[in-house]
XYZ file of N, CA and C in Angstrom:
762
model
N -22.401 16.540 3.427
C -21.586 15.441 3.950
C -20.218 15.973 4.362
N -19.875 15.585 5.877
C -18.491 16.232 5.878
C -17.202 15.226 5.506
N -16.125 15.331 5.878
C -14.891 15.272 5.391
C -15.169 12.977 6.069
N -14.439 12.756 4.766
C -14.922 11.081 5.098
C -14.095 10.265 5.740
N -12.906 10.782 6.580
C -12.340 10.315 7.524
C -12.294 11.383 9.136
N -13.035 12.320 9.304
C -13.728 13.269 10.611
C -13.270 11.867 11.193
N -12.414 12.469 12.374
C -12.614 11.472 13.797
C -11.707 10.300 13.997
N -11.385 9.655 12.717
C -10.753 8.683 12.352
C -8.886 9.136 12.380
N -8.297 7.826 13.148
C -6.505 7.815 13.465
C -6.198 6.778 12.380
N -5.178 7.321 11.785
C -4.948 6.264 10.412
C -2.983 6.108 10.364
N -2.719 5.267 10.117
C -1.737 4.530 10.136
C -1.140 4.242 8.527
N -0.407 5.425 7.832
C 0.108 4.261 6.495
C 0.988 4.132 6.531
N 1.445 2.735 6.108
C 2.897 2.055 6.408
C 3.754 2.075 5.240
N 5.107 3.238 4.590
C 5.558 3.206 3.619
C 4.729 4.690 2.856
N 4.513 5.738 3.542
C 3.748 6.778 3.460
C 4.752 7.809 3.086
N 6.271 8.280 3.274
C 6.988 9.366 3.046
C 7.100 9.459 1.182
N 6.689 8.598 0.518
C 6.676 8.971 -1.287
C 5.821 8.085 -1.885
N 5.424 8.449 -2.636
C 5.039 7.303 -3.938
C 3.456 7.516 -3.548
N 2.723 6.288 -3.557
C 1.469 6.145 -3.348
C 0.793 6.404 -2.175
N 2.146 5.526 -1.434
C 1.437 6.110 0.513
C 1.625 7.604 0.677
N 2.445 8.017 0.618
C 2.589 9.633 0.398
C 1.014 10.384 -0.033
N 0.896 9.919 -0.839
C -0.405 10.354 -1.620
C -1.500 10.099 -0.479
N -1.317 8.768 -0.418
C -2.630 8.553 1.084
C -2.988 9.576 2.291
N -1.549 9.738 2.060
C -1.372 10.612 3.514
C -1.912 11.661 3.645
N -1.662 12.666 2.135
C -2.649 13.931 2.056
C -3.974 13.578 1.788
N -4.651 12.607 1.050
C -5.834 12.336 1.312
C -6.490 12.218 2.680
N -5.413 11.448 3.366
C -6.318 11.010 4.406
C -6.183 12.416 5.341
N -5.308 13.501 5.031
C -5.361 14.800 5.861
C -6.645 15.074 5.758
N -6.299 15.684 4.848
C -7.478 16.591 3.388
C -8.702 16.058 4.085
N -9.073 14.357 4.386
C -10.160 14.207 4.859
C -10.424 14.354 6.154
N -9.780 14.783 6.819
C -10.074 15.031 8.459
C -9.490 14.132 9.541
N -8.485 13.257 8.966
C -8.171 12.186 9.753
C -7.028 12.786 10.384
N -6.337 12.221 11.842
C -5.086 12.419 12.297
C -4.571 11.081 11.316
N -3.104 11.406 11.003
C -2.625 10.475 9.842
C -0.943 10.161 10.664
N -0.767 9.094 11.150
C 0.900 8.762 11.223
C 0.907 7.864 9.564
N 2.515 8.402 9.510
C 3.107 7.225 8.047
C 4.484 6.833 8.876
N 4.450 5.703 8.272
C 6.298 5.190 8.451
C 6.833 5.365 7.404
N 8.265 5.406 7.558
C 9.002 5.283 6.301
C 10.351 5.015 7.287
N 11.695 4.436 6.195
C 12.646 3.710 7.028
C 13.477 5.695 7.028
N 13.447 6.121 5.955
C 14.760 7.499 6.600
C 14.303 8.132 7.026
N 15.008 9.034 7.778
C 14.591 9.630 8.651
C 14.350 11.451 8.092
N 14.949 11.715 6.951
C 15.483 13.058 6.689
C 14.121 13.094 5.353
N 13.669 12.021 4.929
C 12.654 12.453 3.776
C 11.442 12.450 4.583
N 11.517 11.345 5.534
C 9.957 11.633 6.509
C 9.589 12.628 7.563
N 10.702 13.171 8.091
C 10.226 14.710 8.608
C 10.030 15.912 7.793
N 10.772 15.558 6.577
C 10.485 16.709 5.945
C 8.957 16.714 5.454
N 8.542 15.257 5.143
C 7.200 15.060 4.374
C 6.068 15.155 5.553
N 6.695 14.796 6.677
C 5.927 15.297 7.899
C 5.372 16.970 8.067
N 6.494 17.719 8.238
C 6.594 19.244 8.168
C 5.390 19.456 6.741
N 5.608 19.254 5.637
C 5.010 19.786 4.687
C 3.480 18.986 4.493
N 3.228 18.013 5.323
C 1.941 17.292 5.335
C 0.677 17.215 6.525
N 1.488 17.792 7.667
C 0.927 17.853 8.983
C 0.355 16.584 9.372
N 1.455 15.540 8.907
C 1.188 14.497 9.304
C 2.014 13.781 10.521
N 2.324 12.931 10.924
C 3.489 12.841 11.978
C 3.734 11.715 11.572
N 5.212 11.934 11.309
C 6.545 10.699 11.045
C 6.786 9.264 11.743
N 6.587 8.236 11.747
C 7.296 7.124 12.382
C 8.142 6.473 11.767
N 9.471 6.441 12.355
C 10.654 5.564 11.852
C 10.316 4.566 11.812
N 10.391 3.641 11.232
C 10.526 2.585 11.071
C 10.967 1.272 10.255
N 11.834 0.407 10.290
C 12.057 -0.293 8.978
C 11.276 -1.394 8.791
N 10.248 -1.675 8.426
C 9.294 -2.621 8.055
C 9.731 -4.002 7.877
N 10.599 -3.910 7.421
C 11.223 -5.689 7.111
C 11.687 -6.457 8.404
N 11.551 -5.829 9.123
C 11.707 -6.027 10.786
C 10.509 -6.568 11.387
N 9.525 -7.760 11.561
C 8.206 -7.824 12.184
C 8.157 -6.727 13.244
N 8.909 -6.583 14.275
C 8.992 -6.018 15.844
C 8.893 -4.556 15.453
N 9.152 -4.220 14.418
C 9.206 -2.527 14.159
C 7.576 -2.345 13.571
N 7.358 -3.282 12.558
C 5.847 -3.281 11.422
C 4.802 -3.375 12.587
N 5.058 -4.378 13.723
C 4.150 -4.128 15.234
C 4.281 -2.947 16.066
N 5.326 -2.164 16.178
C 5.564 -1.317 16.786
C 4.970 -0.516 16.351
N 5.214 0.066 15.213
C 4.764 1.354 14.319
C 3.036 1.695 14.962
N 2.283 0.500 15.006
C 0.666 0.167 15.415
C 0.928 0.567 16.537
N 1.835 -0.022 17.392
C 1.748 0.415 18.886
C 2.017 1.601 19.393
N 3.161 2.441 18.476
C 3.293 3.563 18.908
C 2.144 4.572 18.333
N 1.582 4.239 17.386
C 0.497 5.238 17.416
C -1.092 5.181 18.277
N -0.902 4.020 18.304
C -1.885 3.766 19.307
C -1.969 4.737 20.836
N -0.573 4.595 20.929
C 0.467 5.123 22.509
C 0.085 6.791 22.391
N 0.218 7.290 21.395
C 0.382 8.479 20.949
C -1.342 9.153 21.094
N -2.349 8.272 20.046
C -3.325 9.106 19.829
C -4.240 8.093 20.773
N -4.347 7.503 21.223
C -5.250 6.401 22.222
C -5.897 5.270 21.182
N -5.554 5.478 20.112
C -6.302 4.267 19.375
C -5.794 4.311 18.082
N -6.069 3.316 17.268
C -5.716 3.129 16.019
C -7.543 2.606 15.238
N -7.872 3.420 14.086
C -8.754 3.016 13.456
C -8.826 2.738 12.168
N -7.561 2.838 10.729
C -7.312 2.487 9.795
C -6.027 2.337 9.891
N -5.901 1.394 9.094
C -4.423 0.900 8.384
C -4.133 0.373 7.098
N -3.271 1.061 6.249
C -2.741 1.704 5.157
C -1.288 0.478 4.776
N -1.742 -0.175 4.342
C 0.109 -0.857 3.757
C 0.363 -0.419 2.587
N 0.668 0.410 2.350
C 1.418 0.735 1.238
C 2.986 0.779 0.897
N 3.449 0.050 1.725
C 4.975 -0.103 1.176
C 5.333 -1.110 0.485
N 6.525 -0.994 -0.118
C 6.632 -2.551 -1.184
C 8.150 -2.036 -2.021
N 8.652 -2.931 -2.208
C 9.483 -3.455 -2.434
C 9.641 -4.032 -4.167
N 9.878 -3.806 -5.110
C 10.045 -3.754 -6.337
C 11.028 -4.001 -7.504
N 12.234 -4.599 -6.232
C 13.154 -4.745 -7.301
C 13.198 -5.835 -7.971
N 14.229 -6.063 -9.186
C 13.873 -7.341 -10.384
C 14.209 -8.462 -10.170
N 14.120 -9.704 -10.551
C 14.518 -10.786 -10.286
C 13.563 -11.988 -11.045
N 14.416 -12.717 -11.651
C 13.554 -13.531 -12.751
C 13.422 -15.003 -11.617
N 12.778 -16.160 -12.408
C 12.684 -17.469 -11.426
C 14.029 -17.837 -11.469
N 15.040 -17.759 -12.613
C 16.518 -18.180 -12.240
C 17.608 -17.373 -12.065
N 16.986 -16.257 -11.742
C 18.177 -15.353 -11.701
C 17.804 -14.736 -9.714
N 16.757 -15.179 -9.396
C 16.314 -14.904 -8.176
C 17.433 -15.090 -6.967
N 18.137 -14.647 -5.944
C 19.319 -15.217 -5.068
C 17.980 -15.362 -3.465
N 18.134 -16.319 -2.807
C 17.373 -16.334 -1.635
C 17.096 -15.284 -1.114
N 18.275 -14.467 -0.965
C 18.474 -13.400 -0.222
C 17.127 -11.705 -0.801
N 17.372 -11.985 -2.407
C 16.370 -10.990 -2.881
C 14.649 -11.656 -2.575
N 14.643 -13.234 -2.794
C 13.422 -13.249 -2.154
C 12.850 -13.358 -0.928
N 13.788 -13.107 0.094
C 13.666 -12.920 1.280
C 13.273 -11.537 1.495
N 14.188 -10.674 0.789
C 13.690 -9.300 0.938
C 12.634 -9.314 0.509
N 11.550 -9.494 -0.485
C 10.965 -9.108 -1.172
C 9.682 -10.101 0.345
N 9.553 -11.264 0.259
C 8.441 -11.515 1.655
C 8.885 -10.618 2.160
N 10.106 -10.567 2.909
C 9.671 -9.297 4.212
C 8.677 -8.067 3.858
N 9.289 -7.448 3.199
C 8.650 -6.029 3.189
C 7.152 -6.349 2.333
N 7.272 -7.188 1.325
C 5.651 -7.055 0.620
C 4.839 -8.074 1.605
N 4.888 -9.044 2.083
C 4.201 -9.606 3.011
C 4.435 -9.718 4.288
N 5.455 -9.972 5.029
C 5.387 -10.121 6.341
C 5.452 -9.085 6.903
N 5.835 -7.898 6.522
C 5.003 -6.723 6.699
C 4.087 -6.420 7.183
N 2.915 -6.170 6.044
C 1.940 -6.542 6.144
C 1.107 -7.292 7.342
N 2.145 -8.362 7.075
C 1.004 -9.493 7.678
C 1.195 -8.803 9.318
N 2.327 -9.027 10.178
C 2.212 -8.277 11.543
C 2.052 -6.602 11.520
N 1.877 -6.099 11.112
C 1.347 -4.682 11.119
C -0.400 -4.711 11.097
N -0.798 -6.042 10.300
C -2.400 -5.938 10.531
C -2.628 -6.454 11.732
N -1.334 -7.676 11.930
C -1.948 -8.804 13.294
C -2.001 -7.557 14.540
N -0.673 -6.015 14.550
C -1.291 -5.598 15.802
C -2.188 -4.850 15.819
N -2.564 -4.264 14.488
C -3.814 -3.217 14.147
C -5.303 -4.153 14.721
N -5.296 -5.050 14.011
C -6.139 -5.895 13.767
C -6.694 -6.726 15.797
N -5.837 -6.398 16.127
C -5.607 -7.117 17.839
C -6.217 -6.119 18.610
N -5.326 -4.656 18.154
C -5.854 -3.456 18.692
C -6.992 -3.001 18.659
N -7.926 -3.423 17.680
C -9.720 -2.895 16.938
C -10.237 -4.207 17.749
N -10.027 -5.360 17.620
C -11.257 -6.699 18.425
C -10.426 -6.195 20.105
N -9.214 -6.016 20.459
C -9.731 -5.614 22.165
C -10.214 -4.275 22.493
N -10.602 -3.456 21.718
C -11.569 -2.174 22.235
C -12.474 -2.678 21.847
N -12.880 -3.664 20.707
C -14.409 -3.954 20.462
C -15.051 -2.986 19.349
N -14.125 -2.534 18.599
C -14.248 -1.364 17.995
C -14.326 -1.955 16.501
N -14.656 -1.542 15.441
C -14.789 -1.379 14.152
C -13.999 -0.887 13.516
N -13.164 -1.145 12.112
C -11.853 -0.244 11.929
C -12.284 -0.676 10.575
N -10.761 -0.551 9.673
C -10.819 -0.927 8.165
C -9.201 -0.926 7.910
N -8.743 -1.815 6.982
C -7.723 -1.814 6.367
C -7.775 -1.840 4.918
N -6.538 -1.034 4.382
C -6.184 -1.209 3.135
C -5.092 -1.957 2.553
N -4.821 -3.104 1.579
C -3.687 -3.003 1.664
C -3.739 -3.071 -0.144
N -2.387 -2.136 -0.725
C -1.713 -1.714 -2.001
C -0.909 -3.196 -2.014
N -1.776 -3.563 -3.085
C -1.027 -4.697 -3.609
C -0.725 -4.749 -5.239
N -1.181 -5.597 -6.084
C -0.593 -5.153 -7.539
C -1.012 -5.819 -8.547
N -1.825 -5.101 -10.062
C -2.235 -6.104 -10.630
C -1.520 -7.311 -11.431
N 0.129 -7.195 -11.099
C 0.864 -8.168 -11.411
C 0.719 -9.602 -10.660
N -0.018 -9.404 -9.127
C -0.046 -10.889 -8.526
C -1.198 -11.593 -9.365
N -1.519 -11.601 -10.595
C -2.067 -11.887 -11.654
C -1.430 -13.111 -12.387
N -0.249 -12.389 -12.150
C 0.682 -13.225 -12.629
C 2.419 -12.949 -13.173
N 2.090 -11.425 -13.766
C 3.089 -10.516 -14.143
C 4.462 -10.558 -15.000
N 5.034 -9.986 -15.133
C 6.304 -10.117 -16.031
C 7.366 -11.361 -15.513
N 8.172 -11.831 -16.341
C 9.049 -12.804 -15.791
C 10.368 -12.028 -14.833
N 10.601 -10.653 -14.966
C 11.398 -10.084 -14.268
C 10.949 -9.645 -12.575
N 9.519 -9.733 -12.573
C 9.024 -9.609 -11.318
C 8.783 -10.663 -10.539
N 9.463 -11.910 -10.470
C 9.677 -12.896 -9.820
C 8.795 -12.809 -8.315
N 10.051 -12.847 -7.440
C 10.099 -12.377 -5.937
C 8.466 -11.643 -5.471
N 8.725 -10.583 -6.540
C 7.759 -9.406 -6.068
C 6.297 -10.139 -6.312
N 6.195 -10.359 -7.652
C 4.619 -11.594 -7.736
C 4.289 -12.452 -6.467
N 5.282 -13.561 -6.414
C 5.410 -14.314 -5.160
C 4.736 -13.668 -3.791
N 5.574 -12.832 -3.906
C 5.152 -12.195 -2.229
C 3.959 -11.802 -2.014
N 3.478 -10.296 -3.542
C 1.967 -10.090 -3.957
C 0.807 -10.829 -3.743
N 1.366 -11.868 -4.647
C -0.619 -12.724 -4.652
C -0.047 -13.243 -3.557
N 1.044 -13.435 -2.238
C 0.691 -14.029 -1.406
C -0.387 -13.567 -0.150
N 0.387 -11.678 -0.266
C -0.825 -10.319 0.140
C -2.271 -10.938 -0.059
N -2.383 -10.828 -1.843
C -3.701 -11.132 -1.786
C -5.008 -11.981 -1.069
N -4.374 -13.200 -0.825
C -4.637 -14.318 -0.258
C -4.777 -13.981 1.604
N -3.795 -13.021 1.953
C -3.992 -12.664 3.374
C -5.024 -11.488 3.325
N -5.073 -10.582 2.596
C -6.405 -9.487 2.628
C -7.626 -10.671 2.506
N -7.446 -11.260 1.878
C -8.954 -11.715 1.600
C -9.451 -13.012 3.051
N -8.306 -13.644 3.542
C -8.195 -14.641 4.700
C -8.720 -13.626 6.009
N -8.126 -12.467 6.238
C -8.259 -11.144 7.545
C -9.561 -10.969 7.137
N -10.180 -10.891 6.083
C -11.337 -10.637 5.824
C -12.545 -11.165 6.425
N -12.317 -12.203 6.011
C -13.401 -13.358 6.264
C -13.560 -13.648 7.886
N -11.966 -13.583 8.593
C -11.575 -14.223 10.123
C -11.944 -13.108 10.481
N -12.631 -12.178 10.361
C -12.625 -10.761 11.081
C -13.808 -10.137 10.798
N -14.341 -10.521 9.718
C -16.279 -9.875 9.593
C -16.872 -9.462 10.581
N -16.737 -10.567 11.605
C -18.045 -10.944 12.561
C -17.438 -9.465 13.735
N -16.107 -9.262 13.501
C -15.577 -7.963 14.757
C -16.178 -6.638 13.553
N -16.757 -7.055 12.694
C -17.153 -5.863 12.055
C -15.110 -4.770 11.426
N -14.956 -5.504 10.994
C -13.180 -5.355 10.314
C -13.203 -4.598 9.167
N -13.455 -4.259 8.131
C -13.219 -4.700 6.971
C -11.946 -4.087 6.408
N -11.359 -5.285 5.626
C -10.150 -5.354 4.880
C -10.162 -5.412 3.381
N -9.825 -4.872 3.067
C -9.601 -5.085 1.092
C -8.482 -4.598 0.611
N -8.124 -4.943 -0.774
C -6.619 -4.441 -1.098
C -7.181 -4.092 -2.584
N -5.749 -3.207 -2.865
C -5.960 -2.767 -4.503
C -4.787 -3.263 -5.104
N -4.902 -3.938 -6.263
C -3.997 -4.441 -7.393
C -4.083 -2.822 -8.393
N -2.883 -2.189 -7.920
C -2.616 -1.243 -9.066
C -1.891 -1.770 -9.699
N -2.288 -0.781 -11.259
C -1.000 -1.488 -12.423
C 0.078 -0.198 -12.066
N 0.459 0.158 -13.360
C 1.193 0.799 -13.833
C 1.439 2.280 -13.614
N 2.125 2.817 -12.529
C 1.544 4.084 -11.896
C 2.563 4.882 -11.665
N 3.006 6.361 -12.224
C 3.540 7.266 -12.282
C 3.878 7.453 -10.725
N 4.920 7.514 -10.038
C 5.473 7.528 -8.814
C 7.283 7.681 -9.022
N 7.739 8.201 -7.517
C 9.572 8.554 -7.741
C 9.732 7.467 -7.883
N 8.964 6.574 -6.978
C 9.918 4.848 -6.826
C 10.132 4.413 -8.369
N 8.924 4.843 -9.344
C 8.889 3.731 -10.538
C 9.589 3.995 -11.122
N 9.997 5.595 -11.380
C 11.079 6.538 -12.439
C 12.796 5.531 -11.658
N 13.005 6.040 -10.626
C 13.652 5.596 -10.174
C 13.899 3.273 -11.066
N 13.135 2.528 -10.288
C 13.407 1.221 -11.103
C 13.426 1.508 -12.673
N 12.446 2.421 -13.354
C 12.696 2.869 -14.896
C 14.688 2.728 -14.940
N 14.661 3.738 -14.682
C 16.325 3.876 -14.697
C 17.390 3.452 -14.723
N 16.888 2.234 -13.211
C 17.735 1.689 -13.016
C 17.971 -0.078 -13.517
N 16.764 0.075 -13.266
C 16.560 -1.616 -14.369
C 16.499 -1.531 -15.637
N 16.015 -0.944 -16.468
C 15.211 -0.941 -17.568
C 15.929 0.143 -18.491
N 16.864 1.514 -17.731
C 17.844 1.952 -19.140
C 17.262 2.856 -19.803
N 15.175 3.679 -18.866
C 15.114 4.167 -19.338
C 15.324 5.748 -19.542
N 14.845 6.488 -20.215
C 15.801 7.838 -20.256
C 14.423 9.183 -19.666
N 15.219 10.184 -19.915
C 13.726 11.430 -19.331
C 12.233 11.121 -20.294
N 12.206 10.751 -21.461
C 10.618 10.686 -21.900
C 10.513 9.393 -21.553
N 10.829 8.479 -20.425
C 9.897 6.830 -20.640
C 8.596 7.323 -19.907
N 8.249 8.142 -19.346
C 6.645 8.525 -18.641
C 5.826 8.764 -20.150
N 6.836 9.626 -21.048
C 5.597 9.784 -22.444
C 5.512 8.468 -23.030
N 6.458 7.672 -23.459
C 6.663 6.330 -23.861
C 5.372 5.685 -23.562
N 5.649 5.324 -22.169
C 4.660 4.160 -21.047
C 3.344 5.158 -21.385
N 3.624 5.821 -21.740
C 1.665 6.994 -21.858
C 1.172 6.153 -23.120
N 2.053 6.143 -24.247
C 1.427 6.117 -25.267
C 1.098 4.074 -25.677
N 1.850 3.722 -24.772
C 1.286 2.334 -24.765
C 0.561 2.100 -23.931
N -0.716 2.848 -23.418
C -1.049 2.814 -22.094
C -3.408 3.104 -22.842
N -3.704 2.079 -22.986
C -5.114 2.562 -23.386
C -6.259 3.962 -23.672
N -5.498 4.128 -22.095
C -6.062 5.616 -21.545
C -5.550 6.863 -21.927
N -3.794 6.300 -22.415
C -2.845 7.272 -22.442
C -2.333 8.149 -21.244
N -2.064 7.483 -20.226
C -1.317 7.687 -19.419
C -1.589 6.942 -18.416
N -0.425 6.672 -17.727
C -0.098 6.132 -16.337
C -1.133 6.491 -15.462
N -1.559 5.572 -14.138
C -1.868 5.642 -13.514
C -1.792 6.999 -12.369
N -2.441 8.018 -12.097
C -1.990 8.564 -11.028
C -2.188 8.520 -9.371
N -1.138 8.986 -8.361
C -1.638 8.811 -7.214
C -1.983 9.181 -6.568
N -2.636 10.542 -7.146
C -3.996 11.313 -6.327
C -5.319 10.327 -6.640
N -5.173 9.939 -7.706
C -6.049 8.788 -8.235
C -6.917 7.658 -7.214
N -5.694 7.152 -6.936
C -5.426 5.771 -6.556
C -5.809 6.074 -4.934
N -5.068 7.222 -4.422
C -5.473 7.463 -3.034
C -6.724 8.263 -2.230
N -7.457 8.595 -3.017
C -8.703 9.162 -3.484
C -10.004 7.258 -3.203
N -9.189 6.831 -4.098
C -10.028 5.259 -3.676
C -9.711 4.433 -2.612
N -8.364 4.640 -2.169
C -7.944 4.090 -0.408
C -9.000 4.928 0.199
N -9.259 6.389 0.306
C -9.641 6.762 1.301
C -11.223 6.398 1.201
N -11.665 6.378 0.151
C -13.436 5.823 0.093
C -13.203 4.305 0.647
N -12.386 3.418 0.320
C -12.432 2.380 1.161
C -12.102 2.197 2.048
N -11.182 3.002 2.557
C -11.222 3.314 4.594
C -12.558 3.638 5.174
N -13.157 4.995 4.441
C -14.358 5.656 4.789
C -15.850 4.158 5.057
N -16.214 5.120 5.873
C -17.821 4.312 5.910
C -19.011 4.750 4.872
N -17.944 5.283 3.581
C -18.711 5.491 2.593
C -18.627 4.044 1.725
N -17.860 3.177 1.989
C -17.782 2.215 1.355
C -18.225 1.156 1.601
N -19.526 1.530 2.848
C -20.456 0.613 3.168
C -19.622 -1.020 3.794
N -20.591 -2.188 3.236
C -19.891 -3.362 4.073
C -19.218 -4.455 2.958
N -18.611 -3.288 2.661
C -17.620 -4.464 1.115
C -16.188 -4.442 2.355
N -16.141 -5.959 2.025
C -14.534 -6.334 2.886
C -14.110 -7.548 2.277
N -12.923 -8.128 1.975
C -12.851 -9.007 1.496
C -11.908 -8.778 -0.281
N -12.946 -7.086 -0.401
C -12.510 -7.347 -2.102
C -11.174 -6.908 -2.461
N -10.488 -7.808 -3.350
C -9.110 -7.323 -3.881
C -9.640 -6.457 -5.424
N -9.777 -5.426 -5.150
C -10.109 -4.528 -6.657
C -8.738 -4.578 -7.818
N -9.422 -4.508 -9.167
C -8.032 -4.191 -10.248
C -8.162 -2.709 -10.226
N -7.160 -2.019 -10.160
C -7.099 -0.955 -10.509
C -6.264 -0.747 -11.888
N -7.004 -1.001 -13.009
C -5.928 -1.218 -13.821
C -6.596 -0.601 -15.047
N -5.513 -0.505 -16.043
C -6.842 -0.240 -17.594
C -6.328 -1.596 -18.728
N -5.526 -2.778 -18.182
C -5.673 -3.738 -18.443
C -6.802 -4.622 -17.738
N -7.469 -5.604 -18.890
C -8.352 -5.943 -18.186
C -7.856 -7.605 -18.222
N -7.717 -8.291 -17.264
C -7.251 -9.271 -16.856
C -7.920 -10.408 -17.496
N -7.708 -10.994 -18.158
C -8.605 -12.246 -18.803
C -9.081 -12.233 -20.699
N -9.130 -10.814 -20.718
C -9.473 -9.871 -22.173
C -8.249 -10.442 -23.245
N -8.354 -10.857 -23.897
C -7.841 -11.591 -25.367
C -7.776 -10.838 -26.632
N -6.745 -11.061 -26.952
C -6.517 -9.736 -28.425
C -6.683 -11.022 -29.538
């Protein structure tokens, strides 16, 4: 069997660190031409250079840029055949401590994002008539999640609800869409909110290990290893599903 993206132009949105980053060498590794966005400009060429992937600026919280990004790669390689949302937005905010302004940020980038980055992907695959797949990184907090993740829940299960809606409106073009609810996952972004929200110090990765079932965090060779089987046409005609990626099990009672 050869490499499970051969042939395939892939698009991840929020790709210069963290999880999309991770996608990105997967989706090399598997044979795909790979654009990522990311908003700076000085971490995504460099991650470009060291990934042989190619860079798109872009700031996502912008609809006209999250459409663009689709269009310019389209422009570039003649087509677009996966798309990757993996960007998101994470900072804290309780139901009364929330200011409009943080939950504004938090739709933009975790959903409306999203949502026009699929509408031009998604536009681009039904007028060639073509077959594609999307992913989108969503979180097993739109579950319901901590009271400090306000905004970010909100926006999440609102994701969820649009992976699974693109799903259904899009079968019949032969589409398929699904998203992953990761939990708890070793990345710069998370060390980074560790720090800065939460106060914590150099061992909170052993900490979060040892309260962690498995004993350790999530990783994102892991995680992007299962984007790319669900891009691939190894993942047959599942569309629709929002997977847990979690080692909490959602519903399970102590």
């Amino acid at each position: 069997m050869g490499p499970l993206l051969e042939d395939r132009v892939v698009l991840v949105n929020g790709g210069s660190q963290g999880v999309g980053a991770g996608v990105v060498r997967a989706a090399v590794r598997e044979g795909a031409t790979v654009a990522f966005t990311g908003r700076r400009a000085e971490p995504g060429e460099r991650f470009a250079a060291e990934s042989g992937a190619t860079f798109v600026r872009a700031d996502l919280a912008d609809p006209a840029q999250a459409r663009a990004g689709v269009e310019r790669v389209v422009a570039a390689h003649g087509r677009l055949d996966c798309l990757v949302n993996a960007a998101g937005l994470t900072s804290r905010g309780t139901l009364l401590d929330t200011t409009p302004e943080l939950f504004d940020a938090h739709i933009a980038v975790n959903l409306r994002a999203p949502f026009f980055a699929m509408q031009a992907a998604v536009r681009h695959l039904v007028d060639r008539g073509a077959p594609g797949t999307v992913v989108n990184i969503i979180t097993s907090s739109a579950h319901g999640g901590q009271p400090f993740l306000a905004p970010y829940v909100a926006a999440k299960a609102g994701l969820v609800g649009l992976t699974r809606n693109a799903a259904h409106a899009h079968r019949w073009d032969r589409i398929r869409i699904n998203g992953l609810n990761i939990g708890w996952t070793d990345t710069e972004g998370e060390d980074e909110i560790q720090r800065t929200f939460h106060g914590a110090g150099d061992d909170w990765r052993e900490e979060a290990a040892r309260s962690r079932p498995m004993g350790r965090l999530g990783q994102v060779d892991e995680i992007a290893d299962f984007v790319v089987f669900l891009l691939s046409d190894r993942s047959g005609v599942v569309t629709g599903s929002v997977v847990d990626w979690d080692q909490t099990v959602f519903g399970g009672l102590d």
